[in-house]
Short mmCIF file of C-alpha atoms and ligand atoms in Angstrom, two decimals:
data_model
loop_
_atom_site.label_atom_id
_atom_site.label_comp_id
_atom_site.label_asym_id
_atom_site.label_seq_id
_atom_site.Cartn_x
_atom_site.Cartn_y
_atom_site.Cartn_z
CA MET B 294 -131.92 -53.24 -113.33
CA ALA B 295 -132.82 -49.76 -112.11
CA ARG B 296 -136.45 -48.90 -112.59
CA THR B 297 -137.36 -46.01 -114.79
CA PHE B 298 -140.19 -43.70 -114.04
CA GLU B 299 -141.84 -41.60 -116.85
CA THR B 300 -145.55 -41.32 -115.97
CA VAL B 301 -146.27 -40.46 -112.38
CA GLY B 302 -149.74 -40.26 -110.68
CA VAL B 303 -150.29 -37.55 -107.91
CA VAL B 304 -153.49 -38.11 -105.81
CA GLY B 305 -154.52 -35.15 -103.82
CA LEU B 306 -153.63 -31.68 -105.14
CA GLY B 307 -153.57 -29.73 -101.94
CA THR B 308 -150.76 -27.84 -100.18
CA MET B 309 -148.39 -30.58 -101.10
CA GLY B 310 -149.77 -32.63 -103.93
CA ALA B 311 -150.00 -29.48 -106.28
CA GLY B 312 -146.33 -28.68 -105.61
CA ILE B 313 -145.38 -32.38 -105.98
CA ALA B 314 -147.10 -32.52 -109.41
CA GLU B 315 -145.25 -29.28 -110.36
CA VAL B 316 -141.88 -30.75 -109.38
CA PHE B 317 -142.31 -33.88 -111.45
CA ALA B 318 -143.58 -31.91 -114.50
CA ARG B 319 -140.63 -29.44 -114.21
CA ALA B 320 -138.27 -32.55 -114.40
CA GLY B 321 -139.97 -33.65 -117.78
CA LEU B 322 -142.23 -36.44 -116.45
CA SER B 323 -145.88 -36.82 -117.43
CA VAL B 324 -148.00 -36.26 -114.50
CA ILE B 325 -151.70 -37.48 -113.82
CA GLY B 326 -153.15 -35.50 -111.00
CA VAL B 327 -156.19 -36.90 -109.21
CA GLU B 328 -158.54 -34.94 -107.01
CA ALA B 329 -161.64 -36.11 -104.90
CA ASP B 330 -164.22 -34.02 -106.88
CA GLU B 331 -164.46 -31.15 -109.48
CA ALA B 332 -164.23 -28.37 -106.99
CA ALA B 333 -161.08 -29.68 -105.33
CA LEU B 334 -159.59 -30.36 -108.88
CA ALA B 335 -160.23 -26.68 -109.74
CA ARG B 336 -158.46 -25.58 -106.64
CA GLY B 337 -155.52 -27.85 -107.62
CA ARG B 338 -155.55 -26.19 -111.06
CA ASP B 339 -155.40 -22.89 -109.32
CA HIS B 340 -152.59 -23.98 -107.14
CA LEU B 341 -150.50 -25.15 -110.21
CA GLU B 342 -151.23 -22.08 -112.34
CA GLY B 343 -150.65 -19.68 -109.35
CA SER B 344 -147.34 -21.27 -108.42
CA THR B 345 -145.96 -21.39 -111.90
CA GLY B 346 -147.42 -17.95 -112.70
CA ARG B 347 -145.55 -16.47 -109.68
CA ALA B 348 -142.33 -17.94 -111.07
CA VAL B 349 -143.06 -16.26 -114.37
CA ALA B 350 -143.70 -12.91 -112.74
CA ARG B 351 -140.38 -13.22 -110.84
CA GLY B 352 -138.65 -13.93 -114.08
CA LYS B 353 -137.69 -17.41 -113.01
CA LEU B 354 -139.72 -19.08 -115.76
CA THR B 355 -140.73 -18.03 -119.24
CA THR B 356 -144.36 -18.27 -120.26
CA GLU B 357 -143.29 -21.04 -122.87
CA ARG B 358 -141.73 -23.07 -120.31
CA GLN B 359 -144.84 -22.53 -117.91
CA GLN B 360 -147.09 -23.86 -120.70
CA GLU B 361 -144.68 -26.75 -121.24
CA ILE B 362 -144.77 -27.79 -117.51
CA LEU B 363 -148.70 -27.29 -117.27
CA GLY B 364 -149.02 -29.22 -120.41
CA ARG B 365 -147.42 -32.24 -119.02
CA ILE B 366 -149.97 -32.46 -116.36
CA THR B 367 -153.45 -34.04 -116.82
CA LEU B 368 -156.13 -33.46 -114.20
CA THR B 369 -158.85 -35.90 -113.36
CA THR B 370 -161.28 -36.94 -110.79
CA SER B 371 -161.02 -40.71 -111.75
CA ARG B 372 -158.39 -42.94 -110.02
CA GLU B 373 -158.98 -45.37 -112.86
CA ASP B 374 -156.89 -43.03 -115.06
CA LEU B 375 -153.73 -44.18 -113.11
CA ALA B 376 -153.69 -47.58 -114.57
CA ASP B 377 -150.51 -46.96 -116.74
CA ALA B 378 -148.54 -44.77 -114.18
CA ASP B 379 -145.11 -46.13 -113.30
CA LEU B 380 -145.39 -44.54 -109.87
CA VAL B 381 -148.26 -43.09 -108.03
CA ILE B 382 -147.60 -40.82 -105.08
CA GLU B 383 -150.51 -39.82 -102.67
CA ALA B 384 -150.85 -36.54 -100.74
CA ILE B 385 -154.31 -36.93 -99.22
CA PRO B 386 -155.00 -35.89 -95.66
CA GLU B 387 -152.87 -37.36 -92.88
CA VAL B 388 -155.54 -40.04 -91.79
CA MET B 389 -154.74 -43.63 -91.87
CA GLU B 390 -158.03 -44.91 -92.92
CA PHE B 391 -158.18 -42.64 -95.91
CA LYS B 392 -154.57 -43.62 -97.00
CA ARG B 393 -155.30 -47.46 -96.46
CA GLY B 394 -158.61 -47.09 -98.49
CA LEU B 395 -156.71 -45.34 -101.20
CA PHE B 396 -153.91 -47.75 -101.34
CA ALA B 397 -156.21 -50.82 -101.63
CA ASP B 398 -157.86 -49.13 -104.59
CA LEU B 399 -154.50 -48.08 -106.18
CA ASP B 400 -153.33 -51.83 -105.85
CA ARG B 401 -156.43 -52.85 -107.80
CA ILE B 402 -156.09 -50.10 -110.51
CA CYS B 403 -152.40 -49.70 -111.32
CA LYS B 404 -150.29 -52.11 -113.37
CA PRO B 405 -148.41 -54.86 -111.41
CA SER B 406 -144.96 -53.08 -111.91
CA ALA B 407 -146.09 -49.75 -110.71
CA VAL B 408 -144.52 -48.37 -107.47
CA LEU B 409 -146.94 -46.84 -104.86
CA ALA B 410 -145.54 -44.06 -102.68
CA THR B 411 -146.96 -41.98 -99.87
CA ASN B 412 -146.09 -38.48 -98.95
CA THR B 413 -147.26 -39.17 -95.35
CA SER B 414 -145.43 -36.95 -92.68
CA SER B 415 -145.63 -39.51 -89.88
CA LEU B 416 -147.81 -42.50 -90.49
CA SER B 417 -146.55 -46.10 -90.73
CA VAL B 418 -145.54 -46.75 -94.26
CA THR B 419 -145.45 -50.49 -93.39
CA ALA B 420 -149.16 -50.31 -92.24
CA ILE B 421 -150.09 -48.55 -95.39
CA ALA B 422 -148.15 -51.15 -97.60
CA ALA B 423 -149.86 -53.89 -95.79
CA THR B 424 -153.34 -53.05 -97.39
CA THR B 425 -151.81 -53.89 -100.82
CA SER B 426 -150.87 -57.20 -102.61
CA ARG B 427 -147.49 -55.55 -103.38
CA PRO B 428 -146.04 -54.40 -100.09
CA ALA B 429 -142.42 -54.76 -101.42
CA GLN B 430 -143.30 -52.03 -103.94
CA VAL B 431 -144.64 -49.42 -101.50
CA ILE B 432 -142.37 -46.78 -100.13
CA GLY B 433 -142.36 -43.40 -98.53
CA MET B 434 -141.36 -40.26 -100.63
CA HIS B 435 -141.69 -37.39 -98.26
CA PHE B 436 -141.54 -33.99 -99.83
CA PHE B 437 -141.27 -30.71 -97.83
CA ASN B 438 -143.45 -27.58 -97.95
CA PRO B 439 -143.24 -25.80 -100.64
CA ALA B 440 -142.39 -28.84 -102.59
CA PRO B 441 -141.07 -26.90 -105.59
CA ILE B 442 -138.53 -25.09 -103.36
CA MET B 443 -137.44 -27.32 -100.51
CA LYS B 444 -134.60 -29.56 -101.44
CA LEU B 445 -135.14 -32.58 -99.34
CA VAL B 446 -136.97 -35.70 -100.02
CA GLU B 447 -136.97 -38.42 -97.15
CA VAL B 448 -137.21 -41.81 -98.81
CA ILE B 449 -138.72 -44.22 -96.35
CA HIS B 450 -138.16 -48.02 -96.64
CA THR B 451 -139.90 -50.74 -94.74
CA VAL B 452 -138.67 -54.08 -93.63
CA VAL B 453 -140.36 -55.64 -96.73
CA THR B 454 -139.46 -52.97 -99.36
CA GLU B 455 -137.67 -54.82 -102.27
CA ASP B 456 -133.95 -54.47 -102.51
CA GLY B 457 -132.95 -51.48 -104.84
CA LEU B 458 -136.28 -49.80 -104.67
CA ALA B 459 -135.27 -47.07 -102.17
CA ALA B 460 -132.01 -46.50 -104.23
CA ASP B 461 -134.27 -46.13 -107.27
CA ILE B 462 -136.47 -43.64 -105.66
CA ALA B 463 -133.54 -41.67 -104.38
CA ASP B 464 -132.13 -41.54 -107.83
CA LEU B 465 -135.55 -40.22 -108.95
CA ALA B 466 -135.38 -37.59 -106.25
CA ARG B 467 -132.00 -36.53 -107.57
CA ARG B 468 -133.45 -36.29 -111.10
CA LEU B 469 -135.94 -33.92 -109.65
CA GLY B 470 -133.15 -31.74 -108.31
CA LYS B 471 -133.69 -32.93 -104.75
CA THR B 472 -131.46 -34.28 -102.03
CA PRO B 473 -132.67 -37.70 -100.76
CA VAL B 474 -132.14 -38.95 -97.24
CA THR B 475 -133.04 -42.54 -96.96
CA VAL B 476 -134.40 -43.93 -93.54
CA GLY B 477 -136.38 -46.79 -92.00
CA ASP B 478 -140.11 -46.47 -90.97
CA ARG B 479 -140.49 -44.75 -87.62
CA ALA B 480 -142.98 -42.16 -86.79
CA GLY B 481 -142.04 -38.72 -88.13
CA PHE B 482 -139.06 -40.05 -89.93
CA VAL B 483 -136.05 -37.61 -89.24
CA VAL B 484 -137.52 -34.10 -89.83
CA ASN B 485 -140.92 -34.35 -88.39
CA ARG B 486 -139.74 -36.27 -85.27
CA LEU B 487 -137.48 -33.41 -84.51
CA LEU B 488 -139.51 -30.50 -85.86
CA LEU B 489 -142.98 -31.26 -84.46
CA SER B 490 -141.58 -31.76 -80.98
CA TYR B 491 -140.24 -28.27 -81.21
CA LEU B 492 -143.21 -26.84 -82.70
CA ASN B 493 -145.53 -28.47 -80.18
CA HIS B 494 -143.26 -27.45 -77.41
CA ALA B 495 -143.65 -23.82 -78.52
CA CYS B 496 -147.47 -24.18 -78.26
CA GLY B 497 -146.78 -25.43 -74.68
CA LEU B 498 -144.78 -22.40 -73.89
CA VAL B 499 -147.68 -20.07 -74.94
CA GLU B 500 -150.19 -22.07 -73.08
CA SER B 501 -148.11 -21.82 -69.94
CA ARG B 502 -147.83 -18.13 -70.65
CA LEU B 503 -144.02 -18.19 -70.65
CA SER B 504 -144.15 -15.81 -73.58
CA THR B 505 -146.27 -14.80 -76.49
CA ARG B 506 -146.96 -16.06 -80.03
CA ASP B 507 -145.24 -12.95 -81.46
CA ASP B 508 -142.20 -12.89 -79.11
CA ILE B 509 -141.51 -16.58 -79.57
CA ASP B 510 -141.59 -16.17 -83.41
CA ALA B 511 -139.35 -13.17 -83.21
CA ALA B 512 -136.88 -14.95 -80.78
CA MET B 513 -136.43 -18.05 -83.15
CA LYS B 514 -136.40 -15.97 -86.29
CA LEU B 515 -134.09 -13.39 -85.26
CA GLY B 516 -132.15 -15.01 -82.55
CA VAL B 517 -131.50 -18.47 -84.09
CA ARG B 518 -132.02 -17.41 -87.72
CA PHE B 519 -134.68 -19.98 -88.41
CA PRO B 520 -136.37 -18.94 -91.61
CA MET B 521 -139.66 -18.39 -89.67
CA GLY B 522 -140.85 -18.76 -86.10
CA PRO B 523 -142.69 -21.86 -84.86
CA PHE B 524 -146.24 -20.20 -85.10
CA THR B 525 -145.79 -19.01 -88.63
CA LEU B 526 -144.49 -22.46 -89.69
CA LEU B 527 -147.39 -24.26 -87.84
CA ASP B 528 -149.76 -22.05 -89.96
CA LEU B 529 -147.73 -22.79 -93.01
CA ILE B 530 -147.73 -26.64 -92.45
CA GLY B 531 -151.51 -26.50 -91.50
CA LEU B 532 -152.67 -27.08 -87.86
CA ASP B 533 -154.75 -30.11 -88.77
CA THR B 534 -151.63 -31.88 -90.30
CA SER B 535 -149.47 -30.79 -87.35
CA TYR B 536 -152.01 -32.11 -84.92
CA GLU B 537 -152.18 -35.41 -86.68
CA VAL B 538 -148.47 -35.77 -86.85
CA CYS B 539 -148.14 -35.05 -83.08
CA GLU B 540 -150.83 -37.76 -82.45
CA VAL B 541 -148.88 -40.28 -84.42
CA LEU B 542 -145.55 -39.39 -82.66
CA PHE B 543 -147.15 -39.66 -79.38
CA ARG B 544 -148.75 -42.95 -80.10
CA GLU B 545 -145.23 -44.39 -80.93
CA SER B 546 -143.16 -42.57 -78.35
CA ARG B 547 -145.55 -42.16 -75.39
CA ASP B 548 -143.44 -38.97 -74.88
CA ARG B 549 -145.94 -36.35 -73.49
CA ARG B 550 -143.93 -33.66 -75.45
CA HIS B 551 -145.41 -35.21 -78.54
CA ALA B 552 -149.08 -35.17 -77.19
CA PRO B 553 -150.55 -32.38 -79.25
CA ALA B 554 -150.99 -29.09 -77.20
CA PRO B 555 -154.64 -28.42 -76.34
CA VAL B 556 -154.42 -25.05 -78.40
CA LEU B 557 -153.86 -27.15 -81.39
CA ARG B 558 -156.94 -29.22 -80.86
CA GLU B 559 -158.95 -26.04 -80.21
CA LEU B 560 -157.89 -24.23 -83.30
CA VAL B 561 -158.39 -27.31 -85.44
CA THR B 562 -161.88 -27.92 -84.10
CA ALA B 563 -162.83 -24.26 -84.74
CA GLY B 564 -161.69 -24.89 -88.37
CA LEU B 565 -158.82 -22.40 -88.03
CA LEU B 566 -156.21 -24.61 -89.82
CA GLY B 567 -153.49 -21.91 -90.73
CA ARG B 568 -152.87 -20.21 -94.07
CA LYS B 569 -155.06 -22.54 -96.11
CA THR B 570 -158.13 -21.41 -94.25
CA GLY B 571 -157.18 -17.70 -93.76
CA ARG B 572 -156.54 -18.10 -90.02
CA GLY B 573 -154.56 -20.14 -87.58
CA PHE B 574 -152.36 -18.78 -84.97
CA TYR B 575 -152.19 -15.64 -87.22
CA PRO B 576 -154.93 -14.08 -89.39
CA TYR B 577 -154.16 -13.94 -93.04
CA ALA B 578 -157.10 -12.00 -94.42
CA GLU B 579 -155.96 -8.88 -96.28
CA GLY B 580 -154.99 -6.00 -93.94
CA THR B 581 -154.41 -8.19 -91.08
CA ALA B 582 -150.90 -9.47 -91.73
CA PRO B 583 -149.00 -10.40 -88.60
CA THR B 584 -147.80 -7.43 -86.64
CA HIS B 585 -145.36 -7.08 -83.84
CA GLU B 586 -146.70 -4.54 -81.20
CA THR B 587 -144.28 -1.89 -79.84
CA ALA B 588 -144.21 -0.72 -76.32
CA ALA B 589 -144.52 2.88 -75.10
CA ARG B 590 -141.38 4.78 -74.28
CA SER B 591 -140.57 5.08 -70.62
CA ALA B 592 -138.29 7.48 -68.84
CA VAL B 593 -134.97 6.01 -67.29
CA SER B 594 -132.28 8.16 -65.70
CA MET B 595 -130.02 5.36 -64.56
CA VAL B 596 -129.66 1.82 -65.67
CA GLY B 597 -128.04 -0.98 -63.44
CA ILE B 598 -126.35 -3.79 -65.01
CA VAL B 599 -125.56 -6.92 -62.98
CA GLY B 600 -122.99 -9.13 -64.51
CA ASP B 601 -119.25 -9.50 -65.14
CA GLY B 602 -117.13 -10.06 -68.17
CA GLN B 603 -117.53 -8.81 -71.64
CA ASP B 604 -121.24 -8.74 -72.02
CA ALA B 605 -121.64 -6.39 -69.15
CA ALA B 606 -118.84 -4.05 -70.38
CA ALA B 607 -120.35 -4.20 -73.99
CA LEU B 608 -123.85 -3.25 -72.69
CA LEU B 609 -122.46 -0.40 -70.53
CA ALA B 610 -120.68 0.97 -73.56
CA ARG B 611 -123.97 0.68 -75.65
CA PHE B 612 -125.97 2.50 -72.97
CA ASP B 613 -123.27 5.11 -72.70
CA ALA B 614 -123.12 5.66 -76.41
CA ALA B 615 -127.07 5.90 -76.35
CA GLY B 616 -126.83 8.68 -73.72
CA PHE B 617 -127.99 6.66 -70.70
CA LYS B 618 -126.25 6.73 -67.37
CA ALA B 619 -125.41 3.20 -66.57
CA VAL B 620 -123.59 1.34 -63.77
CA VAL B 621 -122.21 -2.23 -63.34
CA ALA B 622 -122.36 -4.43 -60.30
CA GLU B 623 -120.87 -7.92 -60.16
CA THR B 624 -123.20 -10.47 -58.60
CA SER B 625 -121.39 -10.81 -55.35
CA ASP B 626 -122.17 -7.09 -54.42
CA LEU B 627 -125.26 -5.50 -55.71
CA THR B 628 -124.81 -2.01 -53.99
CA PRO B 629 -123.77 -0.15 -57.03
CA VAL B 630 -127.19 -0.83 -58.84
CA ALA B 631 -129.36 -0.39 -55.71
CA GLY B 632 -130.58 3.12 -56.87
CA ALA B 633 -131.03 2.35 -60.49
CA ASP B 634 -134.47 2.86 -62.26
CA VAL B 635 -134.24 -0.45 -63.90
CA VAL B 636 -131.76 -3.25 -63.14
CA ILE B 637 -130.79 -5.70 -65.98
CA ALA B 638 -129.27 -9.01 -64.72
CA LEU B 639 -127.39 -10.63 -67.61
CA SER B 640 -128.20 -14.41 -67.15
CA ASP B 641 -129.90 -17.20 -69.05
CA THR B 642 -130.99 -18.78 -65.83
CA PRO B 643 -133.64 -17.43 -63.37
CA VAL B 644 -132.85 -14.15 -61.69
CA VAL B 645 -135.41 -13.83 -58.92
CA GLU B 646 -132.82 -14.78 -56.34
CA LEU B 647 -130.98 -11.60 -57.33
CA ALA B 648 -134.06 -9.36 -57.26
CA VAL B 649 -134.76 -10.25 -53.60
CA ARG B 650 -131.40 -8.95 -52.69
CA LEU B 651 -132.32 -5.52 -53.90
CA PRO B 652 -134.08 -2.71 -51.97
CA HIS B 653 -136.45 -2.37 -55.00
CA PRO B 654 -136.77 -5.97 -56.31
CA GLU B 655 -139.50 -4.83 -58.65
CA ARG B 656 -137.00 -2.95 -60.71
CA LEU B 657 -134.92 -6.01 -61.87
CA VAL B 658 -135.26 -7.99 -65.06
CA GLY B 659 -133.20 -10.88 -66.39
CA LEU B 660 -131.49 -10.23 -69.79
CA HIS B 661 -130.13 -12.84 -72.21
CA LEU B 662 -128.67 -11.71 -75.42
CA VAL B 663 -129.16 -14.18 -78.40
CA GLY B 664 -126.92 -13.89 -81.39
CA ASP B 665 -126.58 -10.32 -82.77
CA GLY B 666 -130.19 -9.30 -82.92
CA VAL B 667 -132.37 -10.63 -79.98
CA ALA B 668 -132.51 -9.64 -76.19
CA GLU B 669 -134.70 -11.92 -73.99
CA ILE B 670 -136.12 -10.01 -71.08
CA ALA B 671 -137.35 -12.14 -68.17
CA SER B 672 -139.76 -10.71 -65.71
CA THR B 673 -139.84 -12.29 -62.26
CA VAL B 674 -143.11 -12.47 -60.21
CA LEU B 675 -141.90 -9.28 -58.62
CA THR B 676 -140.93 -7.30 -61.67
CA SER B 677 -143.14 -4.26 -62.21
CA ASP B 678 -144.72 -3.48 -65.62
CA GLU B 679 -142.82 -0.20 -65.62
CA ALA B 680 -139.43 -1.84 -65.23
CA ALA B 681 -140.44 -4.59 -67.93
CA ALA B 682 -141.46 -1.85 -70.27
CA ALA B 683 -138.28 0.40 -69.55
CA ALA B 684 -136.20 -2.80 -70.30
CA TYR B 685 -138.01 -3.30 -73.40
CA ASP B 686 -137.51 0.21 -74.70
CA LEU B 687 -133.83 0.15 -73.73
CA MET B 688 -133.39 -2.94 -75.84
CA LYS B 689 -134.87 -1.24 -78.91
CA VAL B 690 -132.58 1.74 -78.33
CA ILE B 691 -129.49 -0.40 -78.53
CA GLY B 692 -130.88 -2.18 -81.70
CA ARG B 693 -131.93 -5.47 -80.14
CA ALA B 694 -135.30 -7.05 -80.76
CA PRO B 695 -136.73 -7.38 -77.40
CA VAL B 696 -138.49 -10.80 -76.46
CA ARG B 697 -140.49 -10.78 -73.30
CA CYS B 698 -140.81 -13.88 -71.21
CA ARG B 699 -141.17 -15.31 -67.63
CA ASP B 700 -138.15 -16.04 -65.39
CA ARG B 701 -137.75 -19.57 -66.19
CA ALA B 702 -134.80 -21.89 -67.05
CA GLY B 703 -133.75 -21.53 -70.67
CA LEU B 704 -136.09 -18.44 -71.09
CA VAL B 705 -137.60 -18.81 -74.71
CA VAL B 706 -134.71 -19.75 -76.98
CA ASN B 707 -132.78 -22.24 -75.16
CA ALA B 708 -135.96 -23.85 -73.74
CA LEU B 709 -136.83 -24.56 -77.39
CA LEU B 710 -133.42 -25.00 -78.95
CA TYR B 711 -131.66 -27.16 -76.54
CA PRO B 712 -134.30 -30.05 -76.27
CA TYR B 713 -134.44 -29.94 -80.08
CA LEU B 714 -130.54 -30.51 -80.10
CA ASN B 715 -131.00 -33.15 -77.42
CA ASP B 716 -133.57 -35.04 -79.56
CA ALA B 717 -131.30 -35.12 -82.44
CA VAL B 718 -128.44 -36.62 -80.28
CA ARG B 719 -130.89 -39.19 -79.10
CA MET B 720 -131.95 -40.10 -82.62
CA LEU B 721 -128.28 -40.54 -83.60
CA GLU B 722 -127.63 -42.60 -80.51
CA SER B 723 -130.58 -44.88 -81.27
CA GLY B 724 -128.92 -45.63 -84.73
CA TYR B 725 -131.84 -44.50 -86.81
CA SER B 726 -129.79 -42.19 -88.85
CA THR B 727 -126.41 -40.46 -89.21
CA VAL B 728 -124.82 -37.01 -88.27
CA GLU B 729 -124.68 -36.09 -91.96
CA ASP B 730 -128.25 -37.11 -92.89
CA ILE B 731 -129.80 -35.52 -89.88
CA ASP B 732 -127.96 -32.28 -90.45
CA ASN B 733 -128.86 -32.41 -94.16
CA ALA B 734 -132.41 -33.14 -93.45
CA MET B 735 -133.01 -30.31 -91.06
CA ARG B 736 -131.10 -27.87 -93.30
CA LEU B 737 -132.91 -28.85 -96.55
CA GLY B 738 -136.21 -29.92 -95.14
CA CYS B 739 -136.72 -26.89 -92.87
CA GLY B 740 -134.41 -24.28 -94.45
CA TYR B 741 -132.45 -23.98 -91.12
CA PRO B 742 -129.11 -22.23 -91.50
CA ALA B 743 -127.39 -25.20 -89.95
CA GLY B 744 -128.21 -28.67 -88.92
CA PRO B 745 -128.48 -29.76 -85.14
CA PHE B 746 -125.09 -31.24 -85.00
CA GLU B 747 -123.43 -28.14 -86.62
CA MET B 748 -125.32 -26.02 -84.22
CA LEU B 749 -124.23 -28.15 -81.36
CA ASP B 750 -120.56 -27.86 -82.22
CA ALA B 751 -120.83 -24.19 -82.79
CA ILE B 752 -122.76 -23.48 -79.40
CA GLY B 753 -120.48 -25.79 -77.51
CA LEU B 754 -121.37 -29.36 -76.26
CA GLU B 755 -120.79 -28.41 -72.64
CA LYS B 756 -123.02 -25.20 -72.81
CA VAL B 757 -125.88 -27.25 -74.26
CA ARG B 758 -125.33 -30.14 -71.70
CA ASP B 759 -125.46 -27.76 -68.76
CA GLY B 760 -128.33 -25.84 -70.31
CA LEU B 761 -130.39 -29.10 -70.57
CA ARG B 762 -129.45 -29.91 -66.96
CA ALA B 763 -130.90 -26.67 -65.81
CA LEU B 764 -134.14 -27.24 -67.82
CA TYR B 765 -134.47 -30.70 -66.46
CA ALA B 766 -133.91 -29.39 -62.98
CA GLU B 767 -136.60 -26.80 -63.58
CA TYR B 768 -139.31 -28.63 -65.47
CA ARG B 769 -138.41 -32.42 -64.52
CA GLU B 770 -139.24 -33.44 -68.06
CA PRO B 771 -137.41 -36.61 -68.67
CA SER B 772 -136.59 -35.85 -72.35
CA PHE B 773 -134.69 -32.75 -71.25
CA ALA B 774 -132.21 -34.84 -69.35
CA PRO B 775 -128.97 -34.63 -71.57
CA ALA B 776 -128.67 -37.64 -73.88
CA PRO B 777 -126.04 -39.96 -72.60
CA LEU B 778 -123.96 -39.46 -75.66
CA LEU B 779 -123.90 -35.77 -75.02
CA ASP B 780 -122.95 -36.17 -71.40
CA GLN B 781 -120.17 -38.55 -72.17
CA LEU B 782 -118.57 -36.47 -74.88
CA VAL B 783 -118.57 -33.50 -72.53
CA THR B 784 -116.98 -35.71 -69.74
CA ALA B 785 -114.53 -37.11 -72.21
CA GLY B 786 -113.51 -33.55 -73.29
CA VAL B 787 -114.47 -34.06 -77.05
CA PRO B 788 -115.17 -30.89 -78.42
CA SER B 789 -117.07 -31.75 -81.55
CA ILE B 790 -119.85 -34.19 -82.05
CA ARG B 791 -119.54 -34.10 -85.80
CA GLU B 792 -115.94 -35.17 -85.58
CA HIS B 793 -116.47 -37.90 -83.11
CA ALA B 794 -119.74 -39.51 -84.47
CA GLY B 795 -119.86 -38.19 -88.00
N1 LIG X 464 -148.55 -29.59 -95.13
C1 LIG X 464 -147.32 -29.87 -95.07
O1 LIG X 464 -146.37 -28.97 -94.78
C2 LIG X 464 -146.94 -31.37 -95.39
C3 LIG X 464 -145.51 -31.63 -95.73
C4 LIG X 464 -145.17 -32.81 -96.04
C5 LIG X 464 -145.96 -33.96 -96.11
N2 LIG X 464 -147.29 -33.46 -95.94
C6 LIG X 464 -148.28 -34.71 -96.08
O2 LIG X 464 -148.93 -34.63 -97.23
C7 LIG X 464 -150.23 -35.09 -97.08
C8 LIG X 464 -151.18 -34.09 -97.67
O3 LIG X 464 -151.12 -32.92 -96.70
P1 LIG X 464 -151.45 -31.37 -97.17
O4 LIG X 464 -151.00 -30.51 -96.30
O5 LIG X 464 -151.18 -31.26 -98.70
O6 LIG X 464 -153.17 -31.47 -97.19
P2 LIG X 464 -154.33 -30.74 -97.85
O7 LIG X 464 -155.44 -30.72 -96.82
O8 LIG X 464 -153.70 -29.38 -98.15
O9 LIG X 464 -154.51 -31.47 -99.21
C9 LIG X 464 -155.12 -32.79 -99.32
C10 LIG X 464 -155.88 -32.78 -100.65
O10 LIG X 464 -156.24 -34.11 -100.76
C11 LIG X 464 -157.51 -34.17 -101.44
N3 LIG X 464 -158.06 -35.30 -101.12
C12 LIG X 464 -158.76 -35.83 -99.99
N4 LIG X 464 -159.30 -37.04 -100.13
C13 LIG X 464 -158.85 -37.48 -101.63
C14 LIG X 464 -159.05 -38.48 -102.27
N5 LIG X 464 -159.78 -39.58 -101.65
N6 LIG X 464 -158.64 -38.64 -103.58
C15 LIG X 464 -158.06 -37.48 -104.08
N7 LIG X 464 -157.79 -36.46 -103.32
C16 LIG X 464 -158.26 -36.38 -102.07
C17 LIG X 464 -158.18 -32.91 -100.80
O11 LIG X 464 -159.15 -32.47 -101.69
C18 LIG X 464 -156.99 -31.85 -100.63
O12 LIG X 464 -156.83 -31.19 -101.87
C19 LIG X 464 -150.41 -35.46 -95.77
O13 LIG X 464 -150.12 -36.89 -95.69
C20 LIG X 464 -149.45 -34.76 -95.01
O14 LIG X 464 -149.06 -35.35 -93.72
C21 LIG X 464 -147.78 -32.30 -95.55
#
């Protein structure tokens, strides 16, 4: 018989716990919220009142309904108050010793039939369950930030979880208005395994000075239509949580892309944990909201475009319309652009080999147009500051957000996006989850406009495979090599991974 859950305990009312308590109370359940001490409890109360108060201010909730929701939540500093709960979910910091200590206690306090759940982002649910006398009743219930808004709940069962419990927890998630995706117990589950690799990789790009925080954020937000750039998201998640998740991923995978980037360690050690402490990659104090600098205007009398096909013709037309004299050269003969003040080579691969064929190699930049809004501008080792600034200005003139970067395979967007898509194919290949669940998880857990397989189909499997080959050739990073499934689908001429494997 299916279990019923009416009274739910939530331990830890920080970034996640307060939101989770609100979600349960909104669905009509009674909630007991537990914090470590009175000060933290007061912060938890503020979170709850603030979040529901904002919903009232936006007209999404009436004051009566807000009171009803808050009235269902009892706040306490005593774990002993959880004795009668049907389900307890914890959202304390991502540290295994803390979780194990808490679960041993919950096992002692809670009634024998109670289910114990963890909101861990990455830690082994199996290892947490093993500290209790009821490992069959321990499960992962992983919400996403902000919990009242994000629709996904990952339900994580272990090898000893009792039959039917994952289905009951998935039903509970649906009752909360969420979409459950049920998976086994692997570090990072679906979303964080794919997401944190990407976020950590973005940190690595800043460390290697491929581009800047602001430019990378703009590239992923405006170019790929992710709801926010990687550094804004890291600050939202919390850099301490992000660091811990990367550590856990690395311990399981030994993939150095999961090893937390040194900049994360540095910021965490300095206590700059993101939004929750008022500063992380960005400052959040009043008056210091993230800003994107603008470059000075520069004088250009002739623009050279290197490229063939529609993009070159379209760019020429845009420059014409904006009143600039522009000429096009195909890559075989660069003579027409030899006298241009700035030479724009349309390419998503390194362009330094074109620069060295010009009389003024310092005038050449690479340009990669991403979607409708972004232009990646690649400076080679020879590019002058003036040419880079001129290209930057020109992109603004034609209505594109310029993203500055170094002349490396994949530039910014493809260097971040393609390995993420490849990771999703590897996950599918490993049998851990399905096309539909992985797509749903990334759309609903991260607010992405499309899941990785939808993106793969839209971009084209061959284009992504070739982009990954170029990245691998440049960086020799083993995980950049195209997943065998991707390579084989391209070789076999299969156009859609969703139709083939979905
Ligand atoms: N931040 C995210 O985006 C996110 C998303 C999904 C899951 N998670 C997971 O949720 C958990 C909590 O993360 P967070 O970001 O909310 O952390 P947080 O630091 O914002 O909140 C943790 C809360 O737990 C409280 N706490 C600590 N020890 C406690 C104890 N012994 N008893 C009761 N309360 C205690 C703290 O006072 C704090 O309020 C972690 O496992 C994390 O991996 C986080």
